[in-house]
JSON list of C-alpha atoms in Angstrom, two decimals:
[
{"chain": "Q", "resi": 286, "resn": "MET", "atom": "CA", "xyz": [107.87, 108.43, 150.37]},
{"chain": "Q", "resi": 287, "resn": "SER", "atom": "CA", "xyz": [106.34, 106.49, 153.25]},
{"chain": "Q", "resi": 288, "resn": "PRO", "atom": "CA", "xyz": [108.61, 104.71, 155.75]},
{"chain": "Q", "resi": 289, "resn": "ALA", "atom": "CA", "xyz": [107.14, 101.37, 154.67]},
{"chain": "Q", "resi": 290, "resn": "ARG", "atom": "CA", "xyz": [107.90, 102.07, 151.00]},
{"chain": "Q", "resi": 291, "resn": "ARG", "atom": "CA", "xyz": [111.46, 103.18, 151.83]},
{"chain": "Q", "resi": 292, "resn": "ALA", "atom": "CA", "xyz": [112.07, 100.02, 153.87]},
{"chain": "Q", "resi": 293, "resn": "ALA", "atom": "CA", "xyz": [110.82, 97.83, 151.03]},
{"chain": "Q", "resi": 294, "resn": "LEU", "atom": "CA", "xyz": [113.22, 99.47, 148.58]},
{"chain": "Q", "resi": 295, "resn": "VAL", "atom": "CA", "xyz": [116.17, 98.96, 150.94]},
{"chain": "Q", "resi": 296, "resn": "VAL", "atom": "CA", "xyz": [115.31, 95.32, 151.45]},
{"chain": "Q", "resi": 297, "resn": "GLY", "atom": "CA", "xyz": [114.97, 94.84, 147.70]},
{"chain": "Q", "resi": 298, "resn": "ALA", "atom": "CA", "xyz": [118.39, 96.42, 147.07]},
{"chain": "Q", "resi": 299, "resn": "VAL", "atom": "CA", "xyz": [120.00, 94.21, 149.69]},
{"chain": "Q", "resi": 300, "resn": "LEU", "atom": "CA", "xyz": [118.44, 91.08, 148.22]},
{"chain": "Q", "resi": 301, "resn": "THR", "atom": "CA", "xyz": [119.59, 92.09, 144.74]},
{"chain": "Q", "resi": 302, "resn": "ALA", "atom": "CA", "xyz": [123.17, 92.60, 145.99]},
{"chain": "Q", "resi": 303, "resn": "VAL", "atom": "CA", "xyz": [123.15, 89.23, 147.74]},
{"chain": "Q", "resi": 304, "resn": "ILE", "atom": "CA", "xyz": [121.81, 87.42, 144.67]},
{"chain": "Q", "resi": 305, "resn": "THR", "atom": "CA", "xyz": [124.35, 89.14, 142.39]},
{"chain": "Q", "resi": 306, "resn": "ALA", "atom": "CA", "xyz": [127.25, 88.28, 144.68]},
{"chain": "Q", "resi": 307, "resn": "ALA", "atom": "CA", "xyz": [126.17, 84.64, 144.78]},
{"chain": "Q", "resi": 308, "resn": "VAL", "atom": "CA", "xyz": [126.36, 84.16, 141.02]},
{"chain": "Q", "resi": 309, "resn": "PRO", "atom": "CA", "xyz": [129.55, 82.16, 140.33]},
{"chain": "Q", "resi": 310, "resn": "ALA", "atom": "CA", "xyz": [132.11, 83.28, 137.77]},
{"chain": "Q", "resi": 311, "resn": "ALA", "atom": "CA", "xyz": [131.75, 81.77, 134.33]},
{"chain": "Q", "resi": 312, "resn": "ALA", "atom": "CA", "xyz": [133.35, 78.33, 134.20]},
{"chain": "Q", "resi": 313, "resn": "ALA", "atom": "CA", "xyz": [136.33, 77.76, 131.93]},
{"chain": "Q", "resi": 314, "resn": "ASN", "atom": "CA", "xyz": [135.75, 75.79, 128.77]},
{"chain": "Q", "resi": 315, "resn": "PRO", "atom": "CA", "xyz": [135.79, 72.04, 129.53]},
{"chain": "Q", "resi": 316, "resn": "ILE", "atom": "CA", "xyz": [138.94, 70.16, 128.54]},
{"chain": "Q", "resi": 317, "resn": "THR", "atom": "CA", "xyz": [139.84, 66.48, 128.39]},
{"chain": "Q", "resi": 318, "resn": "ILE", "atom": "CA", "xyz": [143.18, 65.20, 129.69]},
{"chain": "Q", "resi": 319, "resn": "SER", "atom": "CA", "xyz": [143.65, 61.52, 128.89]},
{"chain": "Q", "resi": 320, "resn": "THR", "atom": "CA", "xyz": [145.35, 59.40, 131.54]},
{"chain": "Q", "resi": 321, "resn": "GLY", "atom": "CA", "xyz": [148.87, 58.27, 130.71]},
{"chain": "Q", "resi": 322, "resn": "LEU", "atom": "CA", "xyz": [152.23, 59.63, 129.63]},
{"chain": "Q", "resi": 323, "resn": "PHE", "atom": "CA", "xyz": [152.13, 62.73, 127.45]},
{"chain": "Q", "resi": 324, "resn": "ASN", "atom": "CA", "xyz": [152.87, 62.36, 123.74]},
{"chain": "Q", "resi": 325, "resn": "ASN", "atom": "CA", "xyz": [156.60, 62.71, 123.11]},
{"chain": "Q", "resi": 326, "resn": "SER", "atom": "CA", "xyz": [156.69, 61.99, 119.37]},
{"chain": "Q", "resi": 327, "resn": "ALA", "atom": "CA", "xyz": [159.90, 63.19, 117.71]},
{"chain": "Q", "resi": 328, "resn": "ALA", "atom": "CA", "xyz": [157.89, 63.84, 114.53]},
{"chain": "Q", "resi": 329, "resn": "LEU", "atom": "CA", "xyz": [156.18, 66.80, 116.18]},
{"chain": "Q", "resi": 330, "resn": "ALA", "atom": "CA", "xyz": [158.88, 69.42, 115.59]},
{"chain": "Q", "resi": 331, "resn": "TRP", "atom": "CA", "xyz": [158.66, 73.21, 115.42]},
{"chain": "Q", "resi": 332, "resn": "SER", "atom": "CA", "xyz": [157.66, 74.07, 111.87]},
{"chain": "Q", "resi": 333, "resn": "SER", "atom": "CA", "xyz": [159.11, 76.70, 109.55]},
{"chain": "Q", "resi": 334, "resn": "ALA", "atom": "CA", "xyz": [156.64, 75.94, 106.74]},
{"chain": "Q", "resi": 335, "resn": "PRO", "atom": "CA", "xyz": [155.19, 78.95, 104.84]},
{"chain": "Q", "resi": 336, "resn": "ALA", "atom": "CA", "xyz": [151.64, 77.86, 105.71]},
{"chain": "Q", "resi": 337, "resn": "THR", "atom": "CA", "xyz": [149.91, 74.96, 107.44]},
{"chain": "Q", "resi": 338, "resn": "THR", "atom": "CA", "xyz": [146.23, 74.21, 108.01]},
{"chain": "Q", "resi": 339, "resn": "MET", "atom": "CA", "xyz": [145.03, 71.74, 110.61]},
{"chain": "Q", "resi": 340, "resn": "GLY", "atom": "CA", "xyz": [141.26, 71.45, 111.03]},
{"chain": "Q", "resi": 341, "resn": "ASP", "atom": "CA", "xyz": [139.79, 74.95, 111.43]},
{"chain": "Q", "resi": 342, "resn": "ARG", "atom": "CA", "xyz": [143.14, 76.63, 112.16]},
{"chain": "Q", "resi": 343, "resn": "THR", "atom": "CA", "xyz": [145.80, 78.00, 109.83]},
{"chain": "Q", "resi": 344, "resn": "VAL", "atom": "CA", "xyz": [149.25, 79.47, 110.35]},
{"chain": "Q", "resi": 345, "resn": "THR", "atom": "CA", "xyz": [150.63, 81.61, 107.51]},
{"chain": "Q", "resi": 346, "resn": "ARG", "atom": "CA", "xyz": [154.08, 83.19, 107.39]},
{"chain": "Q", "resi": 347, "resn": "THR", "atom": "CA", "xyz": [154.05, 86.80, 106.18]},
{"chain": "Q", "resi": 348, "resn": "THR", "atom": "CA", "xyz": [156.53, 87.60, 103.39]},
{"chain": "Q", "resi": 349, "resn": "THR", "atom": "CA", "xyz": [155.71, 91.29, 102.85]},
{"chain": "Q", "resi": 350, "resn": "GLY", "atom": "CA", "xyz": [155.59, 94.12, 105.35]},
{"chain": "Q", "resi": 351, "resn": "LEU", "atom": "CA", "xyz": [156.35, 93.13, 108.94]},
{"chain": "Q", "resi": 352, "resn": "PRO", "atom": "CA", "xyz": [157.73, 89.57, 109.18]},
{"chain": "Q", "resi": 353, "resn": "GLY", "atom": "CA", "xyz": [155.82, 87.17, 111.38]},
{"chain": "Q", "resi": 354, "resn": "LEU", "atom": "CA", "xyz": [153.01, 84.65, 111.59]},
{"chain": "Q", "resi": 355, "resn": "VAL", "atom": "CA", "xyz": [149.28, 85.11, 111.08]},
{"chain": "Q", "resi": 356, "resn": "VAL", "atom": "CA", "xyz": [147.32, 82.53, 113.06]},
{"chain": "Q", "resi": 357, "resn": "SER", "atom": "CA", "xyz": [143.66, 82.16, 112.07]},
{"chain": "Q", "resi": 358, "resn": "GLY", "atom": "CA", "xyz": [140.90, 80.07, 113.59]},
{"chain": "Q", "resi": 359, "resn": "PRO", "atom": "CA", "xyz": [137.30, 79.95, 114.78]},
{"chain": "Q", "resi": 360, "resn": "THR", "atom": "CA", "xyz": [137.38, 83.31, 116.59]},
{"chain": "Q", "resi": 361, "resn": "GLY", "atom": "CA", "xyz": [139.44, 85.33, 114.11]},
{"chain": "Q", "resi": 362, "resn": "SER", "atom": "CA", "xyz": [143.13, 85.99, 113.55]},
{"chain": "Q", "resi": 363, "resn": "VAL", "atom": "CA", "xyz": [146.14, 87.20, 115.53]},
{"chain": "Q", "resi": 364, "resn": "PHE", "atom": "CA", "xyz": [149.52, 88.41, 114.23]},
{"chain": "Q", "resi": 365, "resn": "HIS", "atom": "CA", "xyz": [152.81, 87.39, 115.85]},
{"chain": "Q", "resi": 366, "resn": "GLN", "atom": "CA", "xyz": [155.65, 89.68, 114.80]},
{"chain": "Q", "resi": 367, "resn": "THR", "atom": "CA", "xyz": [159.13, 88.20, 114.40]},
{"chain": "Q", "resi": 368, "resn": "LEU", "atom": "CA", "xyz": [161.57, 90.07, 116.61]},
{"chain": "Q", "resi": 369, "resn": "GLY", "atom": "CA", "xyz": [164.68, 91.56, 115.02]},
{"chain": "Q", "resi": 370, "resn": "ALA", "atom": "CA", "xyz": [166.71, 88.93, 113.19]},
{"chain": "Q", "resi": 371, "resn": "GLY", "atom": "CA", "xyz": [164.88, 86.12, 114.98]},
{"chain": "Q", "resi": 372, "resn": "VAL", "atom": "CA", "xyz": [162.98, 83.17, 113.59]},
{"chain": "Q", "resi": 373, "resn": "SER", "atom": "CA", "xyz": [159.31, 82.45, 114.27]},
{"chain": "Q", "resi": 374, "resn": "ARG", "atom": "CA", "xyz": [158.20, 78.81, 114.21]},
{"chain": "Q", "resi": 375, "resn": "TYR", "atom": "CA", "xyz": [155.03, 77.05, 115.26]},
{"chain": "Q", "resi": 376, "resn": "MET", "atom": "CA", "xyz": [153.53, 73.74, 116.32]},
{"chain": "Q", "resi": 377, "resn": "PHE", "atom": "CA", "xyz": [150.05, 72.19, 116.26]},
{"chain": "Q", "resi": 378, "resn": "ILE", "atom": "CA", "xyz": [149.32, 69.82, 119.14]},
{"chain": "Q", "resi": 379, "resn": "GLY", "atom": "CA", "xyz": [146.59, 67.22, 119.64]},
{"chain": "Q", "resi": 380, "resn": "THR", "atom": "CA", "xyz": [143.41, 66.52, 117.76]},
{"chain": "Q", "resi": 381, "resn": "HIS", "atom": "CA", "xyz": [142.07, 69.94, 118.85]},
{"chain": "Q", "resi": 382, "resn": "ASN", "atom": "CA", "xyz": [144.93, 71.55, 116.90]},
{"chain": "Q", "resi": 383, "resn": "HIS", "atom": "CA", "xyz": [146.08, 73.94, 119.59]},
{"chain": "Q", "resi": 384, "resn": "VAL", "atom": "CA", "xyz": [148.77, 76.32, 118.30]},
{"chain": "Q", "resi": 385, "resn": "LEU", "atom": "CA", "xyz": [152.09, 77.16, 119.96]},
{"chain": "Q", "resi": 386, "resn": "ILE", "atom": "CA", "xyz": [154.61, 79.71, 118.68]},
{"chain": "Q", "resi": 387, "resn": "LEU", "atom": "CA", "xyz": [158.38, 79.64, 119.24]},
{"chain": "Q", "resi": 388, "resn": "GLU", "atom": "CA", "xyz": [160.43, 82.82, 118.84]},
{"chain": "Q", "resi": 389, "resn": "THR", "atom": "CA", "xyz": [164.17, 82.20, 118.55]},
{"chain": "Q", "resi": 390, "resn": "PRO", "atom": "CA", "xyz": [166.97, 84.76, 118.11]},
{"chain": "Q", "resi": 391, "resn": "SER", "atom": "CA", "xyz": [169.48, 84.18, 115.32]},
{"chain": "Q", "resi": 392, "resn": "GLY", "atom": "CA", "xyz": [172.16, 83.07, 117.80]},
{"chain": "Q", "resi": 393, "resn": "GLY", "atom": "CA", "xyz": [172.17, 82.52, 121.53]},
{"chain": "Q", "resi": 394, "resn": "GLY", "atom": "CA", "xyz": [169.62, 84.58, 123.40]},
{"chain": "Q", "resi": 395, "resn": "THR", "atom": "CA", "xyz": [166.14, 84.54, 124.86]},
{"chain": "Q", "resi": 396, "resn": "ARG", "atom": "CA", "xyz": [163.78, 81.96, 123.43]},
{"chain": "Q", "resi": 397, "resn": "SER", "atom": "CA", "xyz": [160.07, 82.39, 124.06]},
{"chain": "Q", "resi": 398, "resn": "VAL", "atom": "CA", "xyz": [157.06, 80.11, 123.70]},
{"chain": "Q", "resi": 399, "resn": "SER", "atom": "CA", "xyz": [153.52, 81.44, 123.46]},
{"chain": "Q", "resi": 400, "resn": "LEU", "atom": "CA", "xyz": [150.06, 79.96, 122.96]},
{"chain": "Q", "resi": 401, "resn": "VAL", "atom": "CA", "xyz": [147.29, 81.20, 120.68]},
{"chain": "Q", "resi": 402, "resn": "ASP", "atom": "CA", "xyz": [144.12, 81.42, 122.79]},
{"chain": "Q", "resi": 403, "resn": "PHE", "atom": "CA", "xyz": [141.02, 80.92, 120.63]},
{"chain": "Q", "resi": 404, "resn": "THR", "atom": "CA", "xyz": [138.67, 81.22, 123.62]},
{"chain": "Q", "resi": 405, "resn": "THR", "atom": "CA", "xyz": [138.73, 85.01, 123.04]},
{"chain": "Q", "resi": 406, "resn": "THR", "atom": "CA", "xyz": [137.48, 87.04, 120.08]},
{"chain": "Q", "resi": 407, "resn": "PRO", "atom": "CA", "xyz": [139.77, 87.91, 118.41]},
{"chain": "Q", "resi": 408, "resn": "PRO", "atom": "CA", "xyz": [142.35, 85.30, 119.52]},
{"chain": "Q", "resi": 409, "resn": "THR", "atom": "CA", "xyz": [144.97, 86.31, 122.09]},
{"chain": "Q", "resi": 410, "resn": "GLU", "atom": "CA", "xyz": [148.65, 85.36, 122.20]},
{"chain": "Q", "resi": 411, "resn": "ARG", "atom": "CA", "xyz": [149.52, 84.13, 125.72]},
{"chain": "Q", "resi": 412, "resn": "PRO", "atom": "CA", "xyz": [153.16, 84.04, 126.90]},
{"chain": "Q", "resi": 413, "resn": "ILE", "atom": "CA", "xyz": [154.17, 80.66, 128.31]},
{"chain": "Q", "resi": 414, "resn": "LEU", "atom": "CA", "xyz": [157.93, 80.79, 128.93]},
{"chain": "Q", "resi": 415, "resn": "SER", "atom": "CA", "xyz": [160.99, 82.88, 128.19]},
{"chain": "Q", "resi": 416, "resn": "VAL", "atom": "CA", "xyz": [164.40, 81.25, 128.69]},
{"chain": "Q", "resi": 417, "resn": "LEU", "atom": "CA", "xyz": [167.94, 82.38, 127.88]},
{"chain": "Q", "resi": 418, "resn": "ALA", "atom": "CA", "xyz": [169.96, 79.92, 125.77]},
{"chain": "Q", "resi": 419, "resn": "SER", "atom": "CA", "xyz": [173.74, 80.15, 125.74]},
{"chain": "Q", "resi": 420, "resn": "SER", "atom": "CA", "xyz": [174.14, 79.54, 121.98]},
{"chain": "Q", "resi": 421, "resn": "ALA", "atom": "CA", "xyz": [172.33, 78.66, 118.77]},
{"chain": "Q", "resi": 422, "resn": "ALA", "atom": "CA", "xyz": [173.47, 75.04, 119.22]},
{"chain": "Q", "resi": 423, "resn": "VAL", "atom": "CA", "xyz": [171.20, 74.57, 122.26]},
{"chain": "Q", "resi": 424, "resn": "SER", "atom": "CA", "xyz": [168.12, 72.45, 121.51]},
{"chain": "Q", "resi": 425, "resn": "PRO", "atom": "CA", "xyz": [164.81, 74.32, 121.17]},
{"chain": "Q", "resi": 426, "resn": "PRO", "atom": "CA", "xyz": [162.16, 74.10, 123.91]},
{"chain": "Q", "resi": 427, "resn": "GLY", "atom": "CA", "xyz": [160.51, 70.69, 124.12]},
{"chain": "Q", "resi": 428, "resn": "VAL", "atom": "CA", "xyz": [156.76, 70.16, 124.12]},
{"chain": "Q", "resi": 429, "resn": "GLN", "atom": "CA", "xyz": [154.75, 67.07, 125.06]},
{"chain": "Q", "resi": 430, "resn": "PHE", "atom": "CA", "xyz": [150.95, 66.96, 125.08]},
{"chain": "Q", "resi": 431, "resn": "SER", "atom": "CA", "xyz": [148.23, 64.85, 126.61]},
{"chain": "Q", "resi": 432, "resn": "VAL", "atom": "CA", "xyz": [147.23, 61.96, 124.39]},
{"chain": "Q", "resi": 433, "resn": "GLY", "atom": "CA", "xyz": [144.34, 62.56, 122.00]},
{"chain": "Q", "resi": 434, "resn": "THR", "atom": "CA", "xyz": [142.96, 66.08, 122.32]},
{"chain": "Q", "resi": 435, "resn": "GLY", "atom": "CA", "xyz": [146.23, 67.62, 123.50]},
{"chain": "Q", "resi": 436, "resn": "ASP", "atom": "CA", "xyz": [144.22, 69.79, 125.90]},
{"chain": "Q", "resi": 437, "resn": "ALA", "atom": "CA", "xyz": [147.20, 69.95, 128.28]},
{"chain": "Q", "resi": 438, "resn": "PHE", "atom": "CA", "xyz": [150.87, 70.27, 127.42]},
{"chain": "Q", "resi": 439, "resn": "PHE", "atom": "CA", "xyz": [154.21, 69.97, 129.20]},
{"chain": "Q", "resi": 440, "resn": "VAL", "atom": "CA", "xyz": [156.95, 72.38, 128.15]},
{"chain": "Q", "resi": 441, "resn": "PHE", "atom": "CA", "xyz": [160.61, 72.86, 129.10]},
{"chain": "Q", "resi": 442, "resn": "ALA", "atom": "CA", "xyz": [163.57, 74.74, 127.63]},
{"chain": "Q", "resi": 443, "resn": "PRO", "atom": "CA", "xyz": [167.27, 73.79, 127.64]},
{"chain": "Q", "resi": 444, "resn": "THR", "atom": "CA", "xyz": [169.62, 76.69, 128.44]},
{"chain": "Q", "resi": 445, "resn": "GLY", "atom": "CA", "xyz": [172.93, 75.02, 127.57]},
{"chain": "Q", "resi": 446, "resn": "THR", "atom": "CA", "xyz": [173.72, 73.95, 131.13]},
{"chain": "Q", "resi": 447, "resn": "THR", "atom": "CA", "xyz": [170.29, 73.35, 132.69]},
{"chain": "Q", "resi": 448, "resn": "VAL", "atom": "CA", "xyz": [166.64, 72.91, 131.75]},
{"chain": "Q", "resi": 449, "resn": "ALA", "atom": "CA", "xyz": [164.28, 75.71, 132.78]},
{"chain": "Q", "resi": 450, "resn": "GLY", "atom": "CA", "xyz": [160.68, 76.87, 132.41]},
{"chain": "Q", "resi": 451, "resn": "LEU", "atom": "CA", "xyz": [159.14, 73.48, 133.25]},
{"chain": "Q", "resi": 452, "resn": "GLY", "atom": "CA", "xyz": [155.36, 73.44, 133.58]},
{"chain": "Q", "resi": 453, "resn": "ILE", "atom": "CA", "xyz": [152.09, 71.85, 132.49]},
{"chain": "Q", "resi": 454, "resn": "TYR", "atom": "CA", "xyz": [149.52, 74.21, 130.95]},
{"chain": "Q", "resi": 455, "resn": "ARG", "atom": "CA", "xyz": [146.02, 74.24, 129.53]},
{"chain": "Q", "resi": 456, "resn": "SER", "atom": "CA", "xyz": [146.26, 74.21, 125.74]},
{"chain": "Q", "resi": 457, "resn": "ASP", "atom": "CA", "xyz": [143.19, 76.37, 125.12]},
{"chain": "Q", "resi": 458, "resn": "ASN", "atom": "CA", "xyz": [143.95, 79.45, 127.24]},
{"chain": "Q", "resi": 459, "resn": "GLY", "atom": "CA", "xyz": [147.47, 78.93, 128.61]},
{"chain": "Q", "resi": 460, "resn": "THR", "atom": "CA", "xyz": [146.51, 78.64, 132.29]},
{"chain": "Q", "resi": 461, "resn": "ILE", "atom": "CA", "xyz": [149.21, 76.96, 134.38]},
{"chain": "Q", "resi": 462, "resn": "LEU", "atom": "CA", "xyz": [148.02, 73.60, 135.71]},
{"chain": "Q", "resi": 463, "resn": "CYS", "atom": "CA", "xyz": [151.20, 72.34, 137.37]},
{"chain": "Q", "resi": 464, "resn": "PRO", "atom": "CA", "xyz": [154.26, 74.55, 137.93]},
{"chain": "Q", "resi": 465, "resn": "GLY", "atom": "CA", "xyz": [157.54, 72.71, 137.61]},
{"chain": "Q", "resi": 466, "resn": "PRO", "atom": "CA", "xyz": [160.70, 72.89, 139.71]},
{"chain": "Q", "resi": 467, "resn": "PRO", "atom": "CA", "xyz": [163.42, 75.57, 139.37]},
{"chain": "Q", "resi": 468, "resn": "PRO", "atom": "CA", "xyz": [166.06, 75.12, 136.65]},
{"chain": "Q", "resi": 469, "resn": "LEU", "atom": "CA", "xyz": [167.80, 71.76, 136.98]},
{"chain": "Q", "resi": 470, "resn": "THR", "atom": "CA", "xyz": [170.40, 69.56, 135.34]},
{"chain": "Q", "resi": 471, "resn": "PRO", "atom": "CA", "xyz": [168.44, 66.51, 134.15]},
{"chain": "Q", "resi": 472, "resn": "THR", "atom": "CA", "xyz": [169.77, 63.06, 134.93]},
{"chain": "Q", "resi": 473, "resn": "GLY", "atom": "CA", "xyz": [166.98, 61.25, 133.08]},
{"chain": "Q", "resi": 474, "resn": "GLN", "atom": "CA", "xyz": [164.24, 61.82, 130.50]},
{"chain": "Q", "resi": 475, "resn": "LEU", "atom": "CA", "xyz": [161.75, 64.55, 131.31]},
{"chain": "Q", "resi": 476, "resn": "PHE", "atom": "CA", "xyz": [158.09, 63.86, 130.65]},
{"chain": "Q", "resi": 477, "resn": "GLY", "atom": "CA", "xyz": [154.59, 64.81, 131.65]},
{"chain": "Q", "resi": 478, "resn": "GLU", "atom": "CA", "xyz": [151.98, 62.38, 132.90]},
{"chain": "Q", "resi": 479, "resn": "ALA", "atom": "CA", "xyz": [148.33, 62.39, 133.87]},
{"chain": "Q", "resi": 480, "resn": "THR", "atom": "CA", "xyz": [147.01, 59.93, 136.44]},
{"chain": "Q", "resi": 481, "resn": "ALA", "atom": "CA", "xyz": [143.44, 59.53, 137.62]},
{"chain": "Q", "resi": 482, "resn": "THR", "atom": "CA", "xyz": [144.01, 62.20, 140.29]},
{"chain": "Q", "resi": 483, "resn": "GLN", "atom": "CA", "xyz": [147.16, 64.11, 139.39]},
{"chain": "Q", "resi": 484, "resn": "LEU", "atom": "CA", "xyz": [149.22, 65.85, 136.73]},
{"chain": "Q", "resi": 485, "resn": "ARG", "atom": "CA", "xyz": [152.91, 65.06, 137.14]},
{"chain": "Q", "resi": 486, "resn": "ILE", "atom": "CA", "xyz": [156.27, 66.24, 135.86]},
{"chain": "Q", "resi": 487, "resn": "LYS", "atom": "CA", "xyz": [158.80, 63.42, 136.03]},
{"chain": "Q", "resi": 488, "resn": "MET", "atom": "CA", "xyz": [162.48, 62.82, 135.41]},
{"chain": "Q", "resi": 489, "resn": "GLY", "atom": "CA", "xyz": [162.96, 59.14, 134.80]},
{"chain": "Q", "resi": 490, "resn": "GLY", "atom": "CA", "xyz": [161.18, 57.50, 137.73]},
{"chain": "Q", "resi": 491, "resn": "THR", "atom": "CA", "xyz": [161.39, 60.59, 139.95]},
{"chain": "Q", "resi": 492, "resn": "VAL", "atom": "CA", "xyz": [158.36, 62.85, 140.37]},
{"chain": "Q", "resi": 493, "resn": "LEU", "atom": "CA", "xyz": [159.57, 66.46, 140.24]},
{"chain": "Q", "resi": 494, "resn": "ALA", "atom": "CA", "xyz": [156.13, 68.04, 140.66]},
{"chain": "Q", "resi": 495, "resn": "ALA", "atom": "CA", "xyz": [152.63, 66.71, 141.24]},
{"chain": "Q", "resi": 496, "resn": "CYS", "atom": "CA", "xyz": [149.40, 68.72, 141.17]},
{"chain": "Q", "resi": 497, "resn": "ALA", "atom": "CA", "xyz": [145.76, 67.80, 141.61]},
{"chain": "Q", "resi": 498, "resn": "ARG", "atom": "CA", "xyz": [144.03, 67.09, 138.32]},
{"chain": "Q", "resi": 499, "resn": "PRO", "atom": "CA", "xyz": [141.49, 69.86, 137.56]},
{"chain": "Q", "resi": 500, "resn": "PRO", "atom": "CA", "xyz": [137.89, 68.71, 138.17]},
{"chain": "Q", "resi": 501, "resn": "GLY", "atom": "CA", "xyz": [136.03, 67.48, 135.12]},
{"chain": "Q", "resi": 502, "resn": "THR", "atom": "CA", "xyz": [139.11, 66.84, 132.97]},
{"chain": "Q", "resi": 503, "resn": "SER", "atom": "CA", "xyz": [139.26, 63.04, 133.08]},
{"chain": "Q", "resi": 504, "resn": "GLY", "atom": "CA", "xyz": [139.55, 61.33, 129.73]}
]
């Protein structure tokens, strides 16, 4: 091979490497987060129903074989197995019908919340929080979601003495958008909020955490 030919091949390889490196990573699916306080409707409780369909998504409780929940949607199905003597419940949030799962032991113990991610094929269950509750009498984790689509949600879990696991997440893939403070003893109502520039976790009139709103999410 002539020196000129060899040099041309090297230059071509370098240019190819530079072009490849310059290609940005695939952007996340667009989401809409409406400005205002997150939805805190008491009617949106964790469900124990045998089956529920909302839009193109269905949750069905299994009654034979391994106990758990089958969550089906546009990219397939995923199975959530109930642990031991625990109870699996679920919640649909927003007009996009995002699905959250709550796993609760029969008494006091570790409660976990997970999200069903339909951006993958098949869907993937994403862990959101895991918090130890002192007894069965402790209230279940609370969820609030951005008005309309519900493309962002605020979650927190009482432990019996404090509230832990605070954070605001994307509702499609479970990415954390605004981490909350360490466990605290609330002295006012906890709620999530979206402003024109920020996502906020508040306790009464006090801002506990504020994070920049992700680009392209205004609603």
